[in-house]
Structure formats: C-alpha cells, structure tokens
C-alpha cells in the first residue's frame, strides 16, 4: 500500500485495483520514491502521463461495413529524450494498461541509459479475426490520427503484442506519405529493406537470455542442462527459448494463448516453432503432454520466462513457482504481492524493465543507425547489446546487494533516480 503523503494526487491502492496495471505501476514508483527522498514536484510529475491521445479509428472491413476501433498513445515522460515505446493490438487493451506500459518504458530506457522517454500505444481490436488488409487499413488510419505527436525526434513507435516489422513498415510509409518524404527513423523494429537494424527482431529475447546467463553466473548455476519453462511463444518467448536451447539448456515447457506443452526431457524449439507456424498453436505438438497456461508457470524447472502478458504471477500461484530464476520477458507479469512471496522464497527475479530491455536497446541502435545512415553488422549490434545488458544487470545487482532489496526495487531505484535527476535539472516549465 502506498504510504507516501503529498497531496490529492497520491493514490492509495485499493483491493479492487490489485490487478490494475496503472495502480501497480504507481505503487512501484511509490515504493522507491520514499527511499529516494524524491523531490516532490518531480515525484508528482512522474505519477502522471505527460500526454494522452485517444483516437477513433474507422476501418472499411472486407465486407464493406465500417468498424470503429479505439486507439491510445500515451507519453509518460520526456525528461531524458523523445518518446519511445511499442504499439499493441489486443482486445483487452485499456487506457490504464497503455499508461502503465508507458511508465515502464520510461524506467526501462533510464535503466539501460538510452536517451528516450517512455511511451506506449494500443488499439482495442482482435487482429486474429482481421484480414491483413483490414489490419493495414487500421494501422494506416491510426498513424494518420497520431501524426501530430509522431516523429523521429518526437515519438518513435515499435512492435509489441500482435504487431511486427510489417506493421512498422505501414506506419513508416503512412507517415512518410503525409510529410512528403521518406522518414525511416519514425519507427523502429521495421523491416531491414526499409532501414531496419540487423538483430532487432531477436533483440528482446537475446537481451532476456543475457540477463538469465548473468543471473545464473551470479548464482553459480551451470547453464548446461538448466530446465527452462517459457510462457508465451511469440517474438520474445520463442527467441529466448531458442537461444537458451543453443546454450544447451533444456526447454521443458512452452505455451501460447491456446495452451501449453510439457516434456521433462526437453522440447526441440525449432520443431515446436515449425509446428506452430503450421497449426497456429503449440498445443498438440507430438510427444509432449498438454498443460494449461497456468500450469506452465508451475512446472518443475530452474528458469521461468513469462513472455506473454501482465498479471500472470499473483499471490495465488507465487507459492507454487518452482524455478530458482524468473526472468520477466513480458511487461508486468508479476503483481507486487507476488514479488514479496517470490523474494521471501529466495527466488531470483529479473524484473521486466531489465529482462526485456534488449528490444528498446536495439531500437535505439536502429534509430541511431537511421539518423547516421550508416548501418552495423549483426555481430556489432549483438556485441553492443551484450555490453549494455551486462552493465544494466550488474548496476542493478550492485544496488540490490548494497541496499538489501530485490532486483525490481534495485532497478527502480536506479531508473527513477536517473529520470528524477533529469527532471530536477529541467525544472517545471514555465
Ligand atoms: P507476440 O505477439 O509476438 O507474442 C505473444 C505471445 O504470448 C504469443 O505466443 C501469444 O499466443 C501468447 N499469449 C497471449 N496471451 C496469452 C496467455 N493468456 N497465456 C499465454 N500466452 C499468451 O508478443 P511479444 O512481442 O513477444 O510480446 C510479449 C511480451 O513481451 C509483452 O508483454 C510485451 O509487452 C513484451 N515485450 C515485447 C518486446 C518486443 O520487442 N517485442 C519488447 C519488450 C517487451
């Protein structure tokens, strides 16, 4: 419960808000604001999004009817640079969720020390029930509606749940058409053919695996033979599973929105990916037991990578997590009450703003390469990513040991203090 006093805008978390991502994000900020003795005006600013844009997105559907979708883009904070963050397409998108995700982007960029502020966008829709043409028209109209706040030095979107390099290509093209010239640096995570960065597609999973490797080293656990369970078999989860397998870890369970599969002797990630490409799901993969999404979190394993959506590890199942290391590939998969349980049980949790920061880090590299018009090899990108992730991990670990706090609080102490320092320097305008 938030204890910090300081005016009407300080919110105390009610029971009903326990799963509201924005209430959780604010509580996480409050937890460190007291410890950091944060400047009150900066603290108040950080609890609120800098700007929120809500748009109606009309789309001519394939059957000729018009459907109107709701879209959001939130800039949480711009103290450290232009707004940066993904756009997600999902039926459960809410303004509170997008606002929380934007706040988490602010902290993530500060933690890996790249010069961006936090943003996020979302459209309430089910892309799985939409044709590619309908998705394209929706993306292009969304971009037109958001034109006033987008730009390579204003707000640079990237892929998130159910959006990908193709989606970024449509945003880039629509933006460029509207301004009359090509502006590749308005998005990151775009296809290589139009100025994308080598290594971006795999960057979040690769960065996540780097933090797992550093954690295992710290805990003196040999990676070879380590048993890994991954919830979510999309961009982040699939890549992380493949790279862990490449390190001779054993991937014992994976899942997607349709359910999960388990094999204590290990799954062949490439074969599972091929099976999913063919059937649209991992469930039914030959030679594995079917498990539910909840059970995937609780299987006997050493490393658990939740890489799907928020609120997966709660006070209801935290007692049953068997992994020694939890690496949050997804944003917000663990609620604060579960954090405490995991910490008390001695489980080493690598928080989302650290574990999945590889994506925004290589997005930053992509943005830099685009502005320079000078592109790096995949080896260079991966090497630079490794350096950034390693430093962020060890900076966080050092604070965690020094302050005797878990890795999430340590990451927040670092990220919030860097952001607040920038805010203090800038002051309150006018
Ligand atoms: P994605 O759309 O590529 O994959 C999401 C996966 O999660 C899919 O396999 C989907 O089937 C599965 N899923 C959806 N609902 C589920 C449920 N209820 N239970 C289990 N699985 C479910 O998305 P992604 O880009 O891999 O993003 C996953 C998470 O990682 C999100 O929280 C996102 O915000 C975060 N993230 C992504 C990036 C990135 O670069 N893509 C960067 C940072 C953080």
PDB file of N, CA and C and ligand atoms in Angstrom, residues 88-90 92 101 105 108 120 128 158-164 200-205 230-238 255-259 276 280 282 293-294 306-310 312 328-333 352 355-360 363, ligand 1:
ATOM      1  N   UNK A  88       0.537  -1.993 -29.296  1.00  0.00           N
ATOM      2  CA  UNK A  88      -0.024  -3.341 -29.194  1.00  0.00           C
ATOM      3  C   UNK A  88      -1.458  -3.383 -29.724  1.00  0.00           C
ATOM      4  N   UNK A  89      -1.800  -4.481 -30.364  1.00  0.00           N
ATOM      5  CA  UNK A  89      -3.170  -4.725 -30.817  1.00  0.00           C
ATOM      6  C   UNK A  89      -3.711  -5.895 -30.010  1.00  0.00           C
ATOM      7  N   UNK A  90      -4.752  -5.641 -29.203  1.00  0.00           N
ATOM      8  CA  UNK A  90      -5.284  -6.723 -28.373  1.00  0.00           C
ATOM      9  C   UNK A  90      -6.676  -6.337 -27.883  1.00  0.00           C
ATOM     10  N   UNK A  92      -7.990  -6.745 -25.072  1.00  0.00           N
ATOM     11  CA  UNK A  92      -8.020  -6.309 -23.670  1.00  0.00           C
ATOM     12  C   UNK A  92      -7.291  -4.986 -23.418  1.00  0.00           C
ATOM     13  N   UNK A 101       2.183   0.787 -19.194  1.00  0.00           N
ATOM     14  CA  UNK A 101       3.261   0.336 -20.080  1.00  0.00           C
ATOM     15  C   UNK A 101       4.156   1.509 -20.485  1.00  0.00           C
ATOM     16  N   UNK A 105       8.143   2.006 -19.737  1.00  0.00           N
ATOM     17  CA  UNK A 105       9.126   2.342 -20.784  1.00  0.00           C
ATOM     18  C   UNK A 105      10.072   3.445 -20.313  1.00  0.00           C
ATOM     19  N   UNK A 108      12.556   1.736 -18.125  1.00  0.00           N
ATOM     20  CA  UNK A 108      13.403   0.816 -18.894  1.00  0.00           C
ATOM     21  C   UNK A 108      14.507   1.571 -19.644  1.00  0.00           C
ATOM     22  N   UNK A 120       3.736   4.433 -24.961  1.00  0.00           N
ATOM     23  CA  UNK A 120       3.130   3.165 -25.382  1.00  0.00           C
ATOM     24  C   UNK A 120       1.862   3.481 -26.137  1.00  0.00           C
ATOM     25  N   UNK A 128      -6.469 -11.235 -34.753  1.00  0.00           N
ATOM     26  CA  UNK A 128      -6.595 -12.624 -35.222  1.00  0.00           C
ATOM     27  C   UNK A 128      -7.884 -12.826 -36.016  1.00  0.00           C
ATOM     28  N   UNK A 158       7.291   1.216 -31.912  1.00  0.00           N
ATOM     29  CA  UNK A 158       7.976  -0.060 -32.176  1.00  0.00           C
ATOM     30  C   UNK A 158       6.937  -1.178 -32.048  1.00  0.00           C
ATOM     31  N   UNK A 159       7.294  -2.407 -32.414  1.00  0.00           N
ATOM     32  CA  UNK A 159       6.328  -3.510 -32.281  1.00  0.00           C
ATOM     33  C   UNK A 159       6.094  -3.912 -30.822  1.00  0.00           C
ATOM     34  N   UNK A 160       4.930  -4.464 -30.575  1.00  0.00           N
ATOM     35  CA  UNK A 160       4.621  -5.081 -29.281  1.00  0.00           C
ATOM     36  C   UNK A 160       3.669  -6.242 -29.577  1.00  0.00           C
ATOM     37  N   UNK A 161       2.829  -6.596 -28.632  1.00  0.00           N
ATOM     38  CA  UNK A 161       1.967  -7.770 -28.809  1.00  0.00           C
ATOM     39  C   UNK A 161       1.108  -7.610 -30.073  1.00  0.00           C
ATOM     40  N   UNK A 162       1.168  -8.603 -30.939  1.00  0.00           N
ATOM     41  CA  UNK A 162       0.378  -8.667 -32.187  1.00  0.00           C
ATOM     42  C   UNK A 162       0.723  -7.590 -33.208  1.00  0.00           C
ATOM     43  N   UNK A 163       1.844  -6.918 -33.053  1.00  0.00           N
ATOM     44  CA  UNK A 163       2.335  -6.039 -34.115  1.00  0.00           C
ATOM     45  C   UNK A 163       3.761  -6.472 -34.434  1.00  0.00           C
ATOM     46  N   UNK A 164       4.220  -6.173 -35.643  1.00  0.00           N
ATOM     47  CA  UNK A 164       5.529  -6.694 -36.058  1.00  0.00           C
ATOM     48  C   UNK A 164       6.189  -5.750 -37.061  1.00  0.00           C
ATOM     49  N   UNK A 200      17.428  -6.681 -34.632  1.00  0.00           N
ATOM     50  CA  UNK A 200      16.321  -6.097 -33.847  1.00  0.00           C
ATOM     51  C   UNK A 200      15.245  -7.123 -33.518  1.00  0.00           C
ATOM     52  N   UNK A 201      14.941  -7.963 -34.509  1.00  0.00           N
ATOM     53  CA  UNK A 201      13.863  -8.942 -34.339  1.00  0.00           C
ATOM     54  C   UNK A 201      14.121  -9.840 -33.113  1.00  0.00           C
ATOM     55  N   UNK A 202      15.396 -10.213 -32.923  1.00  0.00           N
ATOM     56  CA  UNK A 202      15.729 -11.148 -31.841  1.00  0.00           C
ATOM     57  C   UNK A 202      16.122 -10.426 -30.562  1.00  0.00           C
ATOM     58  N   UNK A 203      16.192  -9.073 -30.598  1.00  0.00           N
ATOM     59  CA  UNK A 203      16.884  -8.341 -29.532  1.00  0.00           C
ATOM     60  C   UNK A 203      16.270  -8.529 -28.141  1.00  0.00           C
ATOM     61  N   UNK A 204      14.938  -8.566 -28.060  1.00  0.00           N
ATOM     62  CA  UNK A 204      14.328  -8.657 -26.728  1.00  0.00           C
ATOM     63  C   UNK A 204      14.625 -10.029 -26.120  1.00  0.00           C
ATOM     64  N   UNK A 205      14.427 -11.074 -26.918  1.00  0.00           N
ATOM     65  CA  UNK A 205      14.727 -12.425 -26.439  1.00  0.00           C
ATOM     66  C   UNK A 205      16.212 -12.581 -26.118  1.00  0.00           C
ATOM     67  N   UNK A 230       8.793 -21.523 -20.608  1.00  0.00           N
ATOM     68  CA  UNK A 230       8.525 -20.222 -21.224  1.00  0.00           C
ATOM     69  C   UNK A 230       7.022 -20.070 -21.473  1.00  0.00           C
ATOM     70  N   UNK A 231       6.437 -19.038 -20.886  1.00  0.00           N
ATOM     71  CA  UNK A 231       5.022 -18.750 -21.164  1.00  0.00           C
ATOM     72  C   UNK A 231       4.945 -17.679 -22.246  1.00  0.00           C
ATOM     73  N   UNK A 232       4.267 -17.991 -23.350  1.00  0.00           N
ATOM     74  CA  UNK A 232       4.225 -17.055 -24.492  1.00  0.00           C
ATOM     75  C   UNK A 232       5.262 -17.494 -25.493  1.00  0.00           C
ATOM     76  N   UNK A 233       4.801 -17.828 -26.700  1.00  0.00           N
ATOM     77  CA  UNK A 233       5.745 -18.332 -27.705  1.00  0.00           C
ATOM     78  C   UNK A 233       5.704 -17.396 -28.907  1.00  0.00           C
ATOM     79  N   UNK A 234       5.861 -16.088 -28.629  1.00  0.00           N
ATOM     80  CA  UNK A 234       5.862 -15.087 -29.690  1.00  0.00           C
ATOM     81  C   UNK A 234       7.270 -14.580 -29.913  1.00  0.00           C
ATOM     82  N   UNK A 235       7.372 -13.317 -30.263  1.00  0.00           N
ATOM     83  CA  UNK A 235       8.688 -12.747 -30.581  1.00  0.00           C
ATOM     84  C   UNK A 235       9.667 -12.956 -29.422  1.00  0.00           C
ATOM     85  N   UNK A 236       9.236 -12.619 -28.211  1.00  0.00           N
ATOM     86  CA  UNK A 236      10.162 -12.676 -27.072  1.00  0.00           C
ATOM     87  C   UNK A 236      10.386 -14.125 -26.618  1.00  0.00           C
ATOM     88  N   UNK A 237       9.281 -14.848 -26.358  1.00  0.00           N
ATOM     89  CA  UNK A 237       9.389 -16.191 -25.789  1.00  0.00           C
ATOM     90  C   UNK A 237      10.068 -17.193 -26.717  1.00  0.00           C
ATOM     91  N   UNK A 238       9.715 -17.146 -27.981  1.00  0.00           N
ATOM     92  CA  UNK A 238      10.271 -18.125 -28.931  1.00  0.00           C
ATOM     93  C   UNK A 238      11.779 -17.908 -29.102  1.00  0.00           C
ATOM     94  N   UNK A 255       4.226 -22.255 -23.933  1.00  0.00           N
ATOM     95  CA  UNK A 255       2.785 -22.107 -24.135  1.00  0.00           C
ATOM     96  C   UNK A 255       2.502 -20.899 -25.003  1.00  0.00           C
ATOM     97  N   UNK A 256       1.291 -20.864 -25.542  1.00  0.00           N
ATOM     98  CA  UNK A 256       0.798 -19.648 -26.183  1.00  0.00           C
ATOM     99  C   UNK A 256      -0.650 -19.458 -25.735  1.00  0.00           C
ATOM    100  N   UNK A 257      -1.367 -18.557 -26.382  1.00  0.00           N
ATOM    101  CA  UNK A 257      -2.712 -18.233 -25.881  1.00  0.00           C
ATOM    102  C   UNK A 257      -3.663 -19.434 -25.953  1.00  0.00           C
ATOM    103  N   UNK A 258      -3.320 -20.448 -26.731  1.00  0.00           N
ATOM    104  CA  UNK A 258      -4.194 -21.628 -26.858  1.00  0.00           C
ATOM    105  C   UNK A 258      -3.863 -22.734 -25.853  1.00  0.00           C
ATOM    106  N   UNK A 259      -2.797 -22.553 -25.046  1.00  0.00           N
ATOM    107  CA  UNK A 259      -2.420 -23.594 -24.089  1.00  0.00           C
ATOM    108  C   UNK A 259      -0.946 -23.946 -24.227  1.00  0.00           C
ATOM    109  N   UNK A 276       3.979 -24.664 -34.761  1.00  0.00           N
ATOM    110  CA  UNK A 276       3.093 -23.507 -34.518  1.00  0.00           C
ATOM    111  C   UNK A 276       2.850 -22.735 -35.824  1.00  0.00           C
ATOM    112  N   UNK A 280      -0.796 -22.887 -35.964  1.00  0.00           N
ATOM    113  CA  UNK A 280      -1.234 -21.684 -35.243  1.00  0.00           C
ATOM    114  C   UNK A 280      -1.165 -21.817 -33.736  1.00  0.00           C
ATOM    115  N   UNK A 282       0.910 -24.156 -30.161  1.00  0.00           N
ATOM    116  CA  UNK A 282       1.908 -25.162 -29.753  1.00  0.00           C
ATOM    117  C   UNK A 282       1.201 -26.425 -29.256  1.00  0.00           C
ATOM    118  N   UNK A 293      -2.028 -22.874 -19.480  1.00  0.00           N
ATOM    119  CA  UNK A 293      -1.113 -21.747 -19.334  1.00  0.00           C
ATOM    120  C   UNK A 293      -0.686 -21.522 -17.908  1.00  0.00           C
ATOM    121  N   UNK A 294      -1.610 -21.773 -16.970  1.00  0.00           N
ATOM    122  CA  UNK A 294      -1.277 -21.596 -15.554  1.00  0.00           C
ATOM    123  C   UNK A 294      -0.255 -22.657 -15.144  1.00  0.00           C
ATOM    124  N   UNK A 306       8.264 -15.766 -18.095  1.00  0.00           N
ATOM    125  CA  UNK A 306       6.935 -15.348 -18.532  1.00  0.00           C
ATOM    126  C   UNK A 306       7.108 -14.327 -19.656  1.00  0.00           C
ATOM    127  N   UNK A 307       6.603 -14.647 -20.847  1.00  0.00           N
ATOM    128  CA  UNK A 307       6.817 -13.762 -22.010  1.00  0.00           C
ATOM    129  C   UNK A 307       5.510 -13.578 -22.769  1.00  0.00           C
ATOM    130  N   UNK A 308       4.402 -13.424 -22.013  1.00  0.00           N
ATOM    131  CA  UNK A 308       3.098 -13.235 -22.672  1.00  0.00           C
ATOM    132  C   UNK A 308       2.519 -11.878 -22.271  1.00  0.00           C
ATOM    133  N   UNK A 309       1.742 -11.868 -21.190  1.00  0.00           N
ATOM    134  CA  UNK A 309       1.048 -10.628 -20.824  1.00  0.00           C
ATOM    135  C   UNK A 309       1.202 -10.340 -19.327  1.00  0.00           C
ATOM    136  N   UNK A 310       0.499  -9.293 -18.861  1.00  0.00           N
ATOM    137  CA  UNK A 310       0.602  -8.883 -17.457  1.00  0.00           C
ATOM    138  C   UNK A 310      -0.137  -9.853 -16.519  1.00  0.00           C
ATOM    139  N   UNK A 312       0.368 -12.464 -14.518  1.00  0.00           N
ATOM    140  CA  UNK A 312       0.380 -13.926 -14.606  1.00  0.00           C
ATOM    141  C   UNK A 312       0.814 -14.567 -13.290  1.00  0.00           C
ATOM    142  N   UNK A 328      11.520 -11.804 -16.428  1.00  0.00           N
ATOM    143  CA  UNK A 328      10.274 -11.256 -16.978  1.00  0.00           C
ATOM    144  C   UNK A 328      10.465 -10.751 -18.406  1.00  0.00           C
ATOM    145  N   UNK A 329      10.292 -11.663 -19.357  1.00  0.00           N
ATOM    146  CA  UNK A 329      10.316 -11.270 -20.761  1.00  0.00           C
ATOM    147  C   UNK A 329       9.159 -10.345 -21.084  1.00  0.00           C
ATOM    148  N   UNK A 330       8.001 -10.624 -20.484  1.00  0.00           N
ATOM    149  CA  UNK A 330       6.822  -9.775 -20.683  1.00  0.00           C
ATOM    150  C   UNK A 330       6.917  -8.542 -19.798  1.00  0.00           C
ATOM    151  N   UNK A 331       6.058  -7.582 -20.078  1.00  0.00           N
ATOM    152  CA  UNK A 331       5.927  -6.417 -19.199  1.00  0.00           C
ATOM    153  C   UNK A 331       4.867  -6.707 -18.152  1.00  0.00           C
ATOM    154  N   UNK A 332       5.228  -6.511 -16.900  1.00  0.00           N
ATOM    155  CA  UNK A 332       4.255  -6.608 -15.810  1.00  0.00           C
ATOM    156  C   UNK A 332       3.666  -7.976 -15.533  1.00  0.00           C
ATOM    157  N   UNK A 333       4.396  -9.083 -15.712  1.00  0.00           N
ATOM    158  CA  UNK A 333       3.783 -10.396 -15.469  1.00  0.00           C
ATOM    159  C   UNK A 333       3.596 -10.723 -13.984  1.00  0.00           C
ATOM    160  N   UNK A 352      11.042  -6.979 -15.366  1.00  0.00           N
ATOM    161  CA  UNK A 352      10.773  -6.634 -16.772  1.00  0.00           C
ATOM    162  C   UNK A 352      11.606  -5.479 -17.306  1.00  0.00           C
ATOM    163  N   UNK A 355      14.907  -7.261 -17.771  1.00  0.00           N
ATOM    164  CA  UNK A 355      14.950  -8.504 -18.558  1.00  0.00           C
ATOM    165  C   UNK A 355      14.503  -8.313 -20.004  1.00  0.00           C
ATOM    166  N   UNK A 356      13.579  -7.369 -20.267  1.00  0.00           N
ATOM    167  CA  UNK A 356      13.152  -7.229 -21.661  1.00  0.00           C
ATOM    168  C   UNK A 356      13.617  -5.924 -22.294  1.00  0.00           C
ATOM    169  N   UNK A 357      14.664  -5.308 -21.701  1.00  0.00           N
ATOM    170  CA  UNK A 357      15.144  -4.022 -22.213  1.00  0.00           C
ATOM    171  C   UNK A 357      15.988  -4.162 -23.485  1.00  0.00           C
ATOM    172  N   UNK A 358      16.286  -5.389 -23.882  1.00  0.00           N
ATOM    173  CA  UNK A 358      17.090  -5.586 -25.099  1.00  0.00           C
ATOM    174  C   UNK A 358      16.393  -5.049 -26.340  1.00  0.00           C
ATOM    175  N   UNK A 359      15.072  -5.125 -26.359  1.00  0.00           N
ATOM    176  CA  UNK A 359      14.320  -4.649 -27.528  1.00  0.00           C
ATOM    177  C   UNK A 359      14.483  -3.159 -27.727  1.00  0.00           C
ATOM    178  N   UNK A 360      14.275  -2.408 -26.663  1.00  0.00           N
ATOM    179  CA  UNK A 360      14.365  -0.954 -26.824  1.00  0.00           C
ATOM    180  C   UNK A 360      15.830  -0.533 -27.018  1.00  0.00           C
ATOM    181  N   UNK A 363      16.376  -1.021 -30.565  1.00  0.00           N
ATOM    182  CA  UNK A 363      15.582   0.034 -31.213  1.00  0.00           C
ATOM    183  C   UNK A 363      16.379   1.347 -31.214  1.00  0.00           C
TER     184      UNK A 363
HETATM  185  P1  LIG B   1       3.847 -11.608 -29.550  1.00  0.00           P
HETATM  186  O1  LIG B   1       2.517 -11.166 -30.002  1.00  0.00           O
HETATM  187  O2  LIG B   1       4.907 -11.866 -30.548  1.00  0.00           O
HETATM  188  O3  LIG B   1       3.716 -12.925 -28.649  1.00  0.00           O
HETATM  189  C1  LIG B   1       2.887 -13.014 -27.542  1.00  0.00           C
HETATM  190  C2  LIG B   1       2.748 -14.495 -27.191  1.00  0.00           C
HETATM  191  O4  LIG B   1       2.007 -14.621 -25.993  1.00  0.00           O
HETATM  192  C3  LIG B   1       2.010 -15.302 -28.246  1.00  0.00           C
HETATM  193  O5  LIG B   1       2.630 -16.557 -28.374  1.00  0.00           O
HETATM  194  C4  LIG B   1       0.615 -15.457 -27.646  1.00  0.00           C
HETATM  195  O6  LIG B   1      -0.047 -16.603 -28.128  1.00  0.00           O
HETATM  196  C5  LIG B   1       0.971 -15.578 -26.196  1.00  0.00           C
HETATM  197  N1  LIG B   1      -0.148 -15.272 -25.325  1.00  0.00           N
HETATM  198  C6  LIG B   1      -1.102 -14.340 -25.434  1.00  0.00           C
HETATM  199  N2  LIG B   1      -1.959 -14.427 -24.416  1.00  0.00           N
HETATM  200  C7  LIG B   1      -1.519 -15.435 -23.635  1.00  0.00           C
HETATM  201  C8  LIG B   1      -1.967 -16.020 -22.432  1.00  0.00           C
HETATM  202  N3  LIG B   1      -3.053 -15.578 -21.828  1.00  0.00           N
HETATM  203  N4  LIG B   1      -1.218 -17.006 -21.917  1.00  0.00           N
HETATM  204  C9  LIG B   1      -0.134 -17.460 -22.536  1.00  0.00           C
HETATM  205  N5  LIG B   1       0.330 -16.968 -23.666  1.00  0.00           N
HETATM  206  C10 LIG B   1      -0.357 -15.974 -24.210  1.00  0.00           C
HETATM  207  O7  LIG B   1       4.319 -10.511 -28.484  1.00  0.00           O
HETATM  208  P2  LIG B   1       5.786 -10.221 -27.955  1.00  0.00           P
HETATM  209  O8  LIG B   1       6.321  -9.082 -28.743  1.00  0.00           O
HETATM  210  O9  LIG B   1       6.551 -11.483 -27.836  1.00  0.00           O
HETATM  211  O10 LIG B   1       5.452  -9.637 -26.507  1.00  0.00           O
HETATM  212  C11 LIG B   1       5.295 -10.471 -25.363  1.00  0.00           C
HETATM  213  C12 LIG B   1       5.534  -9.646 -24.121  1.00  0.00           C
HETATM  214  O11 LIG B   1       6.839  -9.088 -24.191  1.00  0.00           O
HETATM  215  C13 LIG B   1       4.582  -8.464 -23.922  1.00  0.00           C
HETATM  216  O12 LIG B   1       4.386  -8.283 -22.545  1.00  0.00           O
HETATM  217  C14 LIG B   1       5.381  -7.303 -24.487  1.00  0.00           C
HETATM  218  O13 LIG B   1       4.956  -6.055 -23.954  1.00  0.00           O
HETATM  219  C15 LIG B   1       6.758  -7.695 -24.025  1.00  0.00           C
HETATM  220  N6  LIG B   1       7.850  -7.043 -24.762  1.00  0.00           N
HETATM  221  C16 LIG B   1       7.992  -7.197 -26.112  1.00  0.00           C
HETATM  222  C17 LIG B   1       9.057  -6.586 -26.746  1.00  0.00           C
HETATM  223  C18 LIG B   1       9.343  -6.780 -28.216  1.00  0.00           C
HETATM  224  O14 LIG B   1      10.370  -6.284 -28.682  1.00  0.00           O
HETATM  225  N7  LIG B   1       8.519  -7.476 -28.963  1.00  0.00           N
HETATM  226  C19 LIG B   1       9.938  -5.778 -26.018  1.00  0.00           C
HETATM  227  C20 LIG B   1       9.765  -5.644 -24.649  1.00  0.00           C
HETATM  228  C21 LIG B   1       8.715  -6.292 -24.029  1.00  0.00           C
END
